[in-house]
Amino acid sequence: MTMMKTQLTMPVLMDRGSILAPEVEIVSKMRDRTHRYTYADLGRRARRLADALTKLGVKQGDRVATFAWNGYRHLELYYALPCMGAVLHTLNLRLSAADLEYIINHAEDTVICVDDELLPLLERLAGKIPTVKHIIVMSNSGNKSSVLGPTLDYEELLEGGSEDFSWPEIDENAAMGLCYTSGTTGHPKGVMYTQRSNHLHTISGASIDCLGLSRSDVVMAVVPMFHANAWGLPYICCMMGAKQVFPGATMDGATICQLIQDEKVTFTAGVPTIWLGVMNELQNNPGKYDLSSLKTMLCGGSAPPRAMIDWFETNLGIEFVHAWGMTETSPLGCLNHLKPKMNDWSHEQRLDVKQRAGIVAPGLEIRIVDDAGNEVPHDGVAMGRLLIRGPWIASSYYKDPAPDKFPDGWLDTGDVATIDAEGYMAIADRSKDLVKSGGEWISSVDLENAIMAVPGVAEAAVIAVNHPKWQERPLACVVAKPGATVTKEEIYDYLGKNFAKWWMPDDIVFIESVPKTSVGKFDKKVLRNQFSDFTLPTAE
Ligand code: ADP
């Protein structure tokens, strides 16, 4: 007996929402207005777009880049490009001109679709991106002239496309998406997703153990669509026919709270910095917003402070889902939902679990190993290099195989982690951020989380500083909340109750703010440079 072997491609998933939920809305907040249309409109416009791009000369396998905030046109590109067999290349608009130039040339993009307000950022690359034949401007004000050369207007282009365009046959191993990691060291690295990898990621991603989404949800991806595919949400929502809400360029706490209230958002996703902004807005304006529709807040990209997880769950009565992933993992890797038996555990025990990055997504496998490649115990304490494998995990970088990152068919994540007896993984650190003190490892993430729970502390980043005896020792860089006073003693008192003596930071410095990367993570490279000559009081 055999089963059919249909190709695991995207059109069958992307069309599902527009066929089964044609009346469901897609809402995009723009600077001057709110745009609304339905899945039926989305399906029609995605076909028009595909037809128009085909007429423009875009062929299967061609890389078409986007340079845009979250919104309906970006969603149309997410839909049309994979379904027509082209490659959606999402450019991170917060990158430097040099990184963007490298990425566009490395990807050999042929077309860039850009939000009109972002055009000046691209114009820095005038004369430096020779493979790009067309710039398509997404605006409502007609053609834009640009130093980049003649541009096309997105809406005019769509008018020339037909709604009757039918998706071609596509091989499941064909490329469909390209995303570069933000490149904290060296050049950015490209991850090329295939139809098959993304098809499987979308199906697993919707399941209860991952995002748990259904057609009843109203989903707001605050995570940018240029950051690891907005964590797969645009694809999963289209498959489910779930209402989608896009915040556009404004992602401050007040805007996000207002959108949750107005659109009755049930599920939202973003990095910890976004949720800190939302928490501050809610704390400063008690009773101002009705967020009773919200059921789930997904948080990934870096470790959320324990106090924040607790605050949201206790005050909003929502499930705060902590998740871990990477551009290389499409990105859903591990997600944290408690097991039913944990309902009987104490509040603090449950928080202990919630603080971990979660359980591996259905379809993937994880391991933790020491430097010799031996498995380390799953006791929640022993740290090892985190390896992961599965059908939506990268097996090489685009035009840059980097075999060391992919030993024996696994991805070496560059993260150091523990796994507990229940299977919950926790990121102890990125291997380059670990503090290596006399051969022992200190997790900067654990210390940061503890410091961020001290009243009056807004943010804390712990970095390794050179030490004559121990090679490296931790230095805590702390940002106080506006108007609050925090002392070193208060922080040491708090840490003393929770950590072994040798984990204590050798010094604590107060800084104005923690520098952030293009995707909102603590930029420890900048901090390390800033404190490279710092002499620890213990170094005498
Ligand atoms: P970049 O490398 O540019 O930061 P990614 O967005 O792909 O790009 O980042 C992946 C990395 O982010 C992971 O390897 C891990 O170090 C970190 N990360 C992601 N989620 C978490 C989390 N829940 N806790 C701690 N670190 C996380």
Coordinates of C-alpha atoms and ligand atoms in Angstrom, one line a residue:
M1 CA 0.0 0.0 0.0
T2 CA 1.3 3.4 -0.8
M3 CA 0.2 6.9 -0.3
M4 CA 0.2 9.8 -2.7
K5 CA 3.3 11.8 -2.9
T6 CA 2.1 15.3 -3.5
Q7 CA 4.6 18.1 -3.5
L8 CA 4.9 19.9 -0.1
T9 CA 4.6 23.4 -1.5
M10 CA 3.1 26.7 -0.4
P11 CA 0.1 27.5 -2.7
V12 CA -2.1 24.7 -1.1
L13 CA -1.5 26.4 2.3
M14 CA -1.6 30.1 1.2
D15 CA -4.9 29.8 -0.7
R16 CA -6.7 28.0 2.1
G17 CA -7.5 31.2 4.0
S18 CA -8.8 33.1 0.9
I19 CA -11.0 30.1 -0.1
L20 CA -12.4 29.2 3.3
A21 CA -12.4 32.6 5.0
P22 CA -12.9 35.1 2.2
E23 CA -14.8 37.6 4.4
V24 CA -12.1 37.6 7.2
E25 CA -10.3 40.9 7.6
I26 CA -6.7 41.9 7.3
V27 CA -6.0 45.3 9.0
S28 CA -2.9 47.4 8.5
K29 CA -2.1 50.5 10.5
M30 CA -0.5 53.0 8.3
R31 CA 0.9 56.4 9.4
D32 CA -2.2 58.4 8.3
R33 CA -5.0 55.9 8.2
T34 CA -6.0 52.3 8.8
H35 CA -6.3 50.0 5.8
R36 CA -8.8 47.1 5.8
Y37 CA -9.6 44.4 3.3
T38 CA -10.5 40.8 3.3
Y39 CA -8.8 37.4 2.5
A40 CA -10.8 37.4 -0.8
D41 CA -9.1 40.7 -1.7
L42 CA -5.7 39.4 -0.6
G43 CA -6.1 36.3 -2.8
R44 CA -7.0 38.3 -5.8
R45 CA -4.3 40.9 -5.4
A46 CA -1.6 38.2 -4.8
R47 CA -2.5 36.7 -8.2
R48 CA -2.5 40.1 -9.9
L49 CA 0.9 40.7 -8.3
A50 CA 2.3 37.4 -9.5
D51 CA 1.0 38.0 -13.0
A52 CA 2.4 41.5 -13.1
L53 CA 5.8 40.4 -11.8
T54 CA 5.9 37.6 -14.4
K55 CA 5.2 40.1 -17.1
L56 CA 8.0 42.2 -15.7
G57 CA 10.3 39.3 -16.2
V58 CA 10.5 37.7 -12.8
K59 CA 11.1 33.9 -13.2
Q60 CA 11.0 30.9 -10.9
G61 CA 14.0 31.1 -8.6
D62 CA 14.6 34.8 -9.0
R63 CA 15.2 36.7 -5.7
V64 CA 12.7 39.5 -5.1
A65 CA 13.6 41.6 -2.1
T66 CA 11.2 43.5 0.2
F67 CA 12.2 46.6 2.2
A68 CA 9.1 47.3 4.2
W69 CA 7.3 47.5 7.5
N70 CA 4.5 45.0 8.4
G71 CA 1.5 45.7 6.3
Y72 CA -0.9 44.2 3.7
R73 CA 1.4 44.8 0.7
H74 CA 4.2 43.1 2.4
L75 CA 1.8 40.2 3.0
E76 CA 0.9 40.1 -0.7
L77 CA 4.6 39.7 -1.5
Y78 CA 4.8 36.9 1.2
Y79 CA 1.9 35.2 -0.7
A80 CA 2.6 35.8 -4.3
L81 CA 6.4 35.2 -4.5
P82 CA 6.5 31.7 -3.0
C83 CA 3.3 30.7 -4.9
M84 CA 4.7 31.8 -8.3
G85 CA 8.0 30.0 -7.5
A86 CA 10.1 33.1 -6.9
V87 CA 12.1 33.7 -3.8
L88 CA 10.9 36.2 -1.2
H89 CA 14.0 38.0 0.2
T90 CA 13.2 40.1 3.3
L91 CA 15.7 42.8 3.8
N92 CA 16.2 44.0 7.4
L93 CA 15.7 47.8 7.1
R94 CA 17.7 48.5 10.2
L95 CA 21.0 47.2 8.8
S96 CA 23.8 49.5 7.8
A97 CA 24.2 50.6 4.2
A98 CA 27.4 48.4 4.0
D99 CA 25.5 45.2 5.2
L100 CA 22.6 45.9 2.9
E101 CA 24.9 46.4 -0.1
Y102 CA 26.6 43.1 0.7
I103 CA 23.4 41.2 1.2
I104 CA 21.6 42.5 -2.0
N105 CA 24.7 41.7 -4.1
H106 CA 25.3 38.3 -2.5
A107 CA 21.6 37.4 -3.0
E108 CA 21.7 38.9 -6.6
D109 CA 18.2 40.4 -6.1
T110 CA 16.6 41.4 -9.3
V111 CA 13.7 43.5 -7.9
I112 CA 13.3 45.4 -4.7
C113 CA 9.8 46.3 -3.4
V114 CA 10.1 49.3 -1.0
D115 CA 7.8 51.3 1.2
D116 CA 7.9 54.9 -0.1
E117 CA 9.0 56.3 3.3
L118 CA 11.9 53.9 3.3
L119 CA 13.2 54.8 -0.1
P120 CA 15.8 57.3 1.3
L121 CA 17.4 54.4 3.2
L122 CA 17.8 52.4 0.0
E123 CA 19.1 55.4 -2.0
R124 CA 22.3 55.1 0.0
L125 CA 23.0 52.2 -2.3
A126 CA 22.7 54.1 -5.5
G127 CA 25.1 52.7 -8.1
K128 CA 26.2 49.8 -5.9
I129 CA 23.5 47.2 -6.5
P130 CA 23.9 46.2 -10.2
T131 CA 21.8 43.1 -10.2
V132 CA 18.6 45.0 -9.3
K133 CA 16.6 45.8 -12.5
H134 CA 13.5 47.2 -10.9
I135 CA 12.6 49.2 -7.9
I136 CA 8.9 48.9 -7.1
V137 CA 7.6 51.6 -4.7
M138 CA 4.7 50.8 -2.4
S139 CA 3.0 54.2 -2.1
N140 CA -0.4 55.8 -2.8
S141 CA 1.1 58.8 -4.5
G142 CA 2.0 57.5 -7.9
N143 CA 5.5 57.1 -9.4
K144 CA 8.4 58.3 -7.4
S145 CA 11.6 59.4 -9.0
S146 CA 14.7 58.3 -7.3
V147 CA 18.4 58.5 -7.6
L148 CA 18.2 54.7 -7.9
G149 CA 16.8 55.2 -11.4
P150 CA 13.3 54.8 -12.8
T151 CA 10.9 53.2 -10.3
L152 CA 7.6 51.5 -10.8
D153 CA 4.5 52.1 -8.7
Y154 CA 3.2 49.0 -6.9
E155 CA -0.5 49.8 -7.4
E156 CA 0.0 50.7 -11.1
L157 CA 1.9 47.4 -11.6
L158 CA -1.0 45.5 -10.0
E159 CA -3.5 47.0 -12.3
G160 CA -1.7 45.4 -15.2
G161 CA -1.9 42.0 -13.6
S162 CA -4.7 39.4 -14.0
E163 CA -6.7 37.8 -11.1
D164 CA -6.9 34.7 -13.2
F165 CA -3.2 33.9 -12.9
S166 CA -2.7 30.3 -11.9
W167 CA 0.1 29.1 -9.7
P168 CA 2.6 27.0 -11.6
E169 CA 3.7 23.5 -10.7
I170 CA 6.6 23.9 -8.3
D171 CA 9.1 21.3 -7.0
E172 CA 9.0 21.0 -3.2
N173 CA 12.7 21.4 -3.0
A174 CA 12.7 24.7 -4.9
A175 CA 13.8 27.8 -3.0
M176 CA 11.1 30.2 -1.8
G177 CA 12.5 32.5 0.9
L178 CA 15.8 34.0 1.8
C179 CA 16.7 35.7 5.1
Y180 CA 20.1 36.9 6.3
T181 CA 21.1 36.7 10.0
S182 CA 21.8 40.1 11.4
G183 CA 25.5 39.2 11.5
T184 CA 26.8 40.0 14.9
T185 CA 30.2 38.8 13.6
G186 CA 31.6 38.8 10.1
H187 CA 29.3 39.1 7.1
P188 CA 25.6 38.4 7.4
K189 CA 24.8 34.8 6.4
G190 CA 21.9 33.8 4.1
V191 CA 19.4 31.1 5.0
M192 CA 17.5 29.8 2.0
Y193 CA 14.1 28.2 2.9
T194 CA 12.5 25.7 0.5
Q195 CA 8.9 25.1 -0.3
R196 CA 9.0 21.9 1.6
S197 CA 10.8 23.3 4.7
N198 CA 8.3 26.1 4.9
H199 CA 5.3 24.0 4.2
L200 CA 6.2 21.7 7.1
H201 CA 7.1 24.6 9.4
T202 CA 3.7 26.2 8.7
I203 CA 1.8 23.0 9.6
S204 CA 3.8 22.3 12.7
G205 CA 3.8 26.0 13.7
A206 CA 0.0 26.2 13.8
S207 CA -0.2 23.2 16.2
I208 CA -1.2 23.5 19.8
D209 CA 2.3 22.7 21.0
C210 CA 3.7 25.6 18.9
L211 CA 1.6 28.7 18.3
G212 CA -1.8 27.0 18.8
L213 CA -3.6 29.2 16.2
S214 CA -7.0 28.7 14.6
R215 CA -9.5 30.6 12.4
S216 CA -10.9 32.1 15.6
D217 CA -7.8 34.0 16.3
V218 CA -6.9 37.6 15.6
V219 CA -3.2 37.7 15.2
M220 CA -0.9 40.7 15.4
A221 CA 2.7 40.1 14.4
V222 CA 4.7 42.9 16.0
V223 CA 7.9 41.0 15.2
P224 CA 8.9 42.6 11.9
M225 CA 8.3 40.7 8.7
F226 CA 12.0 41.2 7.9
H227 CA 13.0 39.3 11.1
A228 CA 13.0 35.6 10.5
N229 CA 9.7 35.5 8.5
A230 CA 7.8 37.2 11.2
W231 CA 8.2 33.8 12.9
G232 CA 6.1 32.2 10.3
L233 CA 2.9 34.0 11.3
P234 CA 1.9 35.4 7.9
Y235 CA 2.0 31.8 6.4
I236 CA 0.3 30.2 9.4
C237 CA -2.5 32.8 9.4
C238 CA -3.1 32.5 5.7
M239 CA -3.4 28.7 6.1
M240 CA -5.9 29.2 9.0
G241 CA -7.8 32.2 7.6
A242 CA -7.1 34.0 10.9
K243 CA -7.7 37.7 11.0
Q244 CA -4.4 39.6 10.8
V245 CA -3.4 43.0 12.2
F246 CA -0.3 44.8 11.1
P247 CA 1.1 47.6 13.3
G248 CA 3.2 49.3 10.5
A249 CA 6.1 51.4 11.5
T250 CA 4.9 52.4 15.0
M251 CA 5.5 49.8 17.7
D252 CA 5.5 51.8 20.9
G253 CA 3.5 50.5 23.9
A254 CA 0.6 52.9 23.5
T255 CA 0.0 52.0 19.8
I256 CA 0.2 48.3 20.5
C257 CA -2.2 48.4 23.4
Q258 CA -4.7 50.5 21.3
L259 CA -4.5 48.1 18.4
I260 CA -5.1 45.1 20.7
Q261 CA -8.1 46.8 22.1
D262 CA -9.6 48.1 18.9
E263 CA -9.1 45.0 16.8
K264 CA -9.7 42.5 19.6
V265 CA -6.4 40.8 19.1
T266 CA -6.2 37.4 20.7
F267 CA -2.6 36.5 19.8
T268 CA 0.5 38.7 19.5
A269 CA 4.2 38.1 19.0
G270 CA 7.3 40.1 19.5
V271 CA 10.7 40.5 21.1
P272 CA 11.1 41.3 24.9
T273 CA 11.8 45.0 24.2
I274 CA 8.4 45.4 22.7
W275 CA 6.7 43.8 25.7
L276 CA 8.7 45.9 28.1
G277 CA 7.2 48.9 26.3
V278 CA 3.7 47.5 26.6
M279 CA 4.2 46.7 30.2
N280 CA 5.4 50.2 31.0
E281 CA 2.4 51.7 29.1
L282 CA 0.0 49.6 31.1
Q283 CA 1.7 50.2 34.4
N284 CA 1.7 54.0 33.8
N285 CA -2.0 54.1 32.7
P286 CA -3.9 51.7 34.9
G287 CA -7.5 51.1 33.6
K288 CA -6.9 52.9 30.3
Y289 CA -7.1 49.9 28.0
D290 CA -9.4 46.9 27.7
L291 CA -7.1 44.1 26.6
S292 CA -9.6 41.3 27.6
S293 CA -9.5 39.8 24.1
L294 CA -5.9 38.9 24.4
K295 CA -5.1 35.2 25.2
T296 CA -1.5 34.7 24.2
M297 CA 1.7 36.8 24.0
L298 CA 4.5 35.1 22.2
C299 CA 8.0 36.3 23.1
G300 CA 11.3 35.2 21.5
G301 CA 14.5 36.5 20.1
S302 CA 16.2 37.0 23.5
A303 CA 15.4 36.0 27.1
P304 CA 12.4 37.8 28.6
P305 CA 12.9 38.9 32.3
R306 CA 11.1 36.6 34.8
A307 CA 9.4 39.6 36.4
M308 CA 7.9 40.5 33.1
I309 CA 6.5 37.0 32.4
D310 CA 5.0 37.0 35.9
W311 CA 3.5 40.5 35.4
F312 CA 1.7 39.7 32.2
E313 CA 0.3 36.4 33.3
T314 CA -0.8 37.7 36.7
N315 CA -2.2 41.1 35.5
L316 CA -3.6 40.2 32.1
G317 CA -4.5 36.6 32.8
I318 CA -2.9 35.6 29.5
E319 CA -0.5 32.8 28.5
F320 CA 2.9 34.3 28.1
V321 CA 4.7 31.8 25.7
H322 CA 8.4 32.0 25.8
A323 CA 10.0 30.7 22.6
W324 CA 13.4 30.1 21.1
G325 CA 14.4 30.1 17.5
M326 CA 16.9 31.4 14.9
T327 CA 16.8 32.6 11.3
E328 CA 18.4 29.2 10.6
T329 CA 15.5 27.3 12.2
S330 CA 12.8 29.1 10.1
P331 CA 12.5 30.1 13.1
L332 CA 10.3 28.0 15.4
G333 CA 12.5 25.7 17.5
C334 CA 11.3 25.4 21.0
L335 CA 8.2 26.8 22.6
N336 CA 7.1 26.9 26.2
H337 CA 3.7 25.6 27.2
L338 CA 3.3 24.1 30.6
K339 CA 2.4 20.5 31.0
P340 CA -1.1 19.8 32.6
K341 CA 0.5 18.3 35.7
M342 CA 2.3 21.6 36.3
N343 CA -1.1 23.3 37.0
D344 CA -0.7 21.9 40.5
W345 CA 2.8 23.3 41.0
S346 CA 3.5 26.5 43.1
H347 CA 3.5 29.8 41.4
E348 CA 7.3 30.1 41.6
Q349 CA 7.9 26.6 40.3
R350 CA 5.7 27.3 37.3
L351 CA 7.6 30.5 36.7
D352 CA 10.9 28.5 36.9
V353 CA 9.6 26.5 34.0
K354 CA 8.1 29.5 32.1
Q355 CA 11.5 31.1 32.1
R356 CA 13.0 28.3 30.1
A357 CA 12.8 28.5 26.3
G358 CA 10.5 25.5 26.1
I359 CA 10.0 22.1 24.5
V360 CA 11.2 21.2 21.0
A361 CA 8.6 21.8 18.2
P362 CA 6.9 18.7 16.7
G363 CA 9.2 17.4 13.9
L364 CA 12.5 18.6 15.4
E365 CA 15.1 17.1 17.7
I366 CA 17.6 18.8 20.0
R367 CA 20.7 17.7 21.9
I368 CA 23.2 19.3 24.2
V369 CA 26.9 18.3 24.0
D370 CA 30.2 19.1 25.6
D371 CA 33.2 20.2 23.6
A372 CA 34.2 16.6 22.9
G373 CA 30.7 16.0 21.4
N374 CA 29.4 13.9 24.3
E375 CA 25.8 14.4 25.4
V376 CA 25.5 16.1 28.7
P377 CA 22.8 15.2 31.2
H378 CA 19.3 16.6 31.0
D379 CA 19.2 17.7 34.6
G380 CA 18.4 21.4 34.1
V381 CA 21.9 22.3 35.3
A382 CA 24.6 20.9 33.0
M383 CA 25.3 23.2 30.1
G384 CA 26.2 22.1 26.6
R385 CA 26.3 23.3 23.0
L386 CA 22.8 23.2 21.6
L387 CA 22.4 21.2 18.4
I388 CA 19.1 20.9 16.5
R389 CA 17.9 19.0 13.4
G390 CA 14.8 18.6 11.4
P391 CA 13.1 19.4 8.0
W392 CA 13.0 23.2 8.5
I393 CA 16.5 23.6 9.9
A394 CA 19.2 25.0 7.6
S395 CA 21.8 22.5 6.4
S396 CA 24.2 25.2 5.0
Y397 CA 24.3 28.9 4.4
Y398 CA 23.4 30.3 1.0
K399 CA 26.5 30.3 -1.2
D400 CA 28.6 29.8 2.0
P401 CA 28.5 26.2 3.2
A402 CA 30.3 26.8 6.6
P403 CA 30.6 23.1 7.4
D404 CA 31.7 23.7 11.0
K405 CA 28.2 25.0 11.8
F406 CA 26.5 21.8 10.5
P407 CA 28.4 18.9 12.1
D408 CA 27.0 15.4 11.2
G409 CA 23.7 16.6 9.9
W410 CA 22.9 18.9 12.9
L411 CA 22.9 22.7 13.2
D412 CA 25.3 23.9 15.9
T413 CA 23.3 26.8 17.1
G414 CA 26.1 28.7 18.8
D415 CA 23.9 28.8 21.9
V416 CA 24.8 27.1 25.2
A417 CA 21.8 25.5 26.9
T418 CA 20.5 23.2 29.6
I419 CA 17.6 20.7 29.2
D420 CA 15.7 19.7 32.3
A421 CA 14.2 16.3 33.1
E422 CA 10.8 17.4 31.7
G423 CA 12.4 18.3 28.3
Y424 CA 12.4 22.1 28.7
M425 CA 15.4 23.7 27.1
A426 CA 16.8 26.9 28.5
I427 CA 19.4 29.2 26.8
A428 CA 22.2 29.8 29.2
D429 CA 24.0 32.0 26.7
R430 CA 25.3 32.5 23.3
S431 CA 28.7 30.8 23.4
K432 CA 30.4 34.1 22.6
D433 CA 28.6 35.9 25.5
L434 CA 29.3 33.3 28.2
V435 CA 31.6 34.5 30.9
K436 CA 34.5 31.9 31.0
S437 CA 35.8 32.3 34.5
G438 CA 38.8 30.1 35.2
G439 CA 37.4 27.3 33.0
E440 CA 33.9 27.4 34.5
W441 CA 31.0 29.0 32.6
I442 CA 28.8 31.7 34.0
S443 CA 25.6 32.5 32.2
S444 CA 25.2 36.2 31.5
V445 CA 21.5 35.6 30.7
D446 CA 20.8 34.2 34.2
L447 CA 22.5 37.1 35.9
E448 CA 20.7 39.6 33.7
N449 CA 17.4 38.1 34.5
A450 CA 18.0 38.2 38.2
I451 CA 19.2 41.8 38.1
M452 CA 16.2 42.9 36.0
A453 CA 13.9 41.5 38.8
V454 CA 15.4 44.0 41.3
P455 CA 12.9 46.9 41.8
G456 CA 14.0 50.0 40.0
V457 CA 16.0 48.2 37.4
A458 CA 14.9 48.7 33.8
E459 CA 17.5 46.7 31.9
A460 CA 20.7 44.9 32.7
A461 CA 23.4 43.4 30.4
V462 CA 26.2 41.3 31.8
I463 CA 29.5 41.1 29.8
A464 CA 32.8 39.3 30.2
V465 CA 35.7 41.6 31.1
N466 CA 39.4 40.5 31.0
H467 CA 40.8 39.4 34.4
P468 CA 44.4 38.6 35.1
K469 CA 43.7 35.6 37.3
W470 CA 40.3 34.2 36.0
Q471 CA 40.7 35.2 32.3
E472 CA 37.2 36.6 32.3
R473 CA 34.9 37.9 35.0
P474 CA 31.3 39.3 34.8
L475 CA 30.6 43.0 34.7
A476 CA 27.0 44.1 35.1
C477 CA 25.8 47.1 33.1
V478 CA 22.6 48.3 34.6
V479 CA 20.0 50.9 33.5
A480 CA 17.7 52.3 36.2
K481 CA 14.1 53.0 35.6
P482 CA 13.4 56.8 35.1
G483 CA 13.1 58.4 38.5
A484 CA 14.2 55.3 40.4
T485 CA 17.4 54.9 42.4
V486 CA 19.0 51.6 42.6
T487 CA 22.3 50.9 44.4
K488 CA 25.0 48.3 43.9
E489 CA 24.3 47.0 47.4
E490 CA 20.7 46.3 46.6
I491 CA 21.7 44.4 43.5
Y492 CA 24.4 42.4 45.3
D493 CA 22.0 41.6 48.1
Y494 CA 19.5 40.2 45.7
L495 CA 22.0 38.2 43.7
G496 CA 23.6 36.9 46.9
K497 CA 20.4 35.1 47.7
N498 CA 20.1 33.4 44.3
F499 CA 23.7 32.6 43.1
A500 CA 26.9 31.0 44.2
K501 CA 29.6 33.5 45.3
W502 CA 31.8 32.9 42.2
W503 CA 28.9 34.0 39.9
M504 CA 28.7 37.5 41.5
P505 CA 29.6 40.2 39.0
D506 CA 33.0 41.7 39.9
D507 CA 31.5 45.2 39.4
I508 CA 28.3 46.9 38.6
V509 CA 28.2 50.0 36.4
F510 CA 25.1 52.2 35.8
I511 CA 24.6 53.2 32.1
E512 CA 22.0 55.3 30.3
S513 CA 20.7 52.5 28.0
V514 CA 21.8 49.1 26.7
P515 CA 22.8 49.3 23.0
K516 CA 20.5 47.2 20.7
T517 CA 21.0 45.3 17.5
S518 CA 18.9 45.8 14.4
V519 CA 16.3 43.3 15.7
G520 CA 16.2 44.8 19.2
K521 CA 18.5 42.5 21.1
F522 CA 21.2 43.6 23.5
D523 CA 24.2 44.4 21.4
K524 CA 26.9 43.1 23.7
K525 CA 29.6 43.6 21.0
V526 CA 29.2 47.3 21.4
L527 CA 29.2 47.0 25.2
R528 CA 32.3 44.8 25.2
N529 CA 34.1 47.4 23.1
Q530 CA 33.0 50.2 25.4
F531 CA 34.3 48.4 28.4
S532 CA 37.3 46.7 26.8
D533 CA 39.8 48.8 28.9
F534 CA 37.7 48.5 32.1
T535 CA 39.7 47.5 35.2
L536 CA 37.7 45.4 37.6
P537 CA 38.2 46.2 41.3
T538 CA 39.2 42.6 41.7
A539 CA 42.0 42.8 39.1
E540 CA 44.6 44.3 41.4
Ligands
ADP1 P1 20.7 37.1 15.2 O1 21.8 36.1 15.1 O2 20.9 38.2 14.2 O3 20.4 37.6 16.5 P2 18.4 35.5 15.1 O4 17.2 36.3 15.2 O5 18.4 34.4 14.2 O6 19.5 36.4 14.6 O7 18.9 35.1 16.5 C1 18.9 33.8 17.0 C2 19.5 33.8 18.4 O8 18.7 34.6 19.3 C3 19.6 32.5 19.0 O9 20.7 31.7 18.6 C4 19.7 32.8 20.5 O10 21.0 33.2 20.9 C5 18.9 34.1 20.6 N1 17.5 33.8 21.2 C6 16.4 33.5 20.5 N2 15.4 33.2 21.3 C7 15.9 33.3 22.6 C8 15.4 33.1 23.9 N3 14.1 32.7 24.1 N4 16.2 33.2 24.9 C9 17.5 33.5 24.8 N5 18.0 33.7 23.6 C10 17.3 33.6 22.5

